[in-house]
């Protein structure tokens, strides 16, 4: 029996633009998915949060092409809210792939697992960049495309859940449609978001958190102009800024889901998010990507 875990992530800068080849910055967080794989007479999945997860179906399809006659019992538990901009699907996919890799001695590297995870995401949700699966595999702060390592920001992160459901595929399609109808304007917005990521890379390398925060604020405005924010996201972002966050923005595909704030004093920001009607989650950047575990546990490592 083998147990592996993989983190969720926040997107500090550059989501959506990364789909069109622009740079983006992600950071793994201390909320993880754990998966246990053990040989079994017939294959079955135990995943209380999503009993019929299409991501796990695809993972098992891949596994059975590698090991056609091998049954497996896969048990999955995630501390990440599903479909909310924290890349829970990449985290679930990579934790499951990691457990299968260890249990059945498949010999894949973290980058190899990330590449398989990316294929899984593409099959399930259509167009998808490799950034979420790379972050779940490698951990830490990464520059995309490519996943070059950057220093992790030494600061608290407060995630605010809107509880507005949305789908990544639909939001990516929405941007693609906007780009089809208003090509020069949308392309300009996407390349401006790419510029913010380039400046964010410099800020991260210098440990300049106030500049990173201002870039996140600007990015939220540009994502709003692209049509992927939501009034509840805007409310939580404003509340976080008003409570002293260095910067705040939606994270992931938008349209609902979560926002993230860079928060030197996370408790005050968390209170403001709650007062504004959101559910705050206090977390921190996490340098660990996919890793072996000894027990299933809760997957939530840094709640304060
Ligand atoms: C979704 O997690 C992030 C997007 O940029 C899509 C992608 O990169 O695949 C919106």
Tab-separated table of C-alpha atoms in Angstrom, residues 43-45 52-72 74 93 96-97 100 104 106 108 115-125:
chain	number	residue	atom	x	y	z
A	43	UNK	CA	-10.607	-1.795	-9.328
A	44	UNK	CA	-12.687	0.528	-7.179
A	45	UNK	CA	-12.498	4.132	-5.973
A	52	UNK	CA	-17.683	9.567	-9.642
A	53	UNK	CA	-14.756	11.924	-10.303
A	54	UNK	CA	-14.024	12.093	-14.067
A	55	UNK	CA	-10.400	12.924	-13.197
A	56	UNK	CA	-9.975	9.668	-11.264
A	57	UNK	CA	-11.729	7.758	-14.058
A	58	UNK	CA	-9.126	9.116	-16.487
A	59	UNK	CA	-6.265	8.376	-14.065
A	60	UNK	CA	-7.435	4.768	-13.831
A	61	UNK	CA	-7.828	4.533	-17.609
A	62	UNK	CA	-4.184	5.614	-17.937
A	63	UNK	CA	-3.144	3.158	-15.181
A	64	UNK	CA	-4.856	0.249	-16.896
A	65	UNK	CA	-3.027	0.966	-20.147
A	66	UNK	CA	0.230	0.649	-18.133
A	67	UNK	CA	-0.873	-2.324	-15.986
A	68	UNK	CA	-3.798	-3.966	-17.864
A	69	UNK	CA	-4.361	-6.886	-15.475
A	70	UNK	CA	-3.844	-5.070	-12.193
A	71	UNK	CA	-6.870	-4.258	-9.976
A	72	UNK	CA	-6.434	-1.376	-7.549
A	74	UNK	CA	-7.846	3.945	-4.738
A	93	UNK	CA	-5.110	13.788	-10.080
A	96	UNK	CA	-3.663	9.555	-7.204
A	97	UNK	CA	-0.934	9.292	-9.859
A	100	UNK	CA	-0.037	4.503	-8.147
A	104	UNK	CA	3.330	-0.215	-8.614
A	106	UNK	CA	6.214	2.838	-12.271
A	108	UNK	CA	7.901	8.264	-13.077
A	115	UNK	CA	2.646	15.545	-17.952
A	116	UNK	CA	0.259	12.603	-17.479
A	117	UNK	CA	-1.860	14.770	-15.148
A	118	UNK	CA	-2.052	17.445	-17.846
A	119	UNK	CA	-3.363	14.884	-20.370
A	120	UNK	CA	-5.971	13.815	-17.801
A	121	UNK	CA	-7.103	17.464	-17.341
A	122	UNK	CA	-7.290	18.021	-21.105
A	123	UNK	CA	-9.427	14.930	-21.588
A	124	UNK	CA	-11.846	16.012	-18.854
A	125	UNK	CA	-12.088	19.769	-19.330
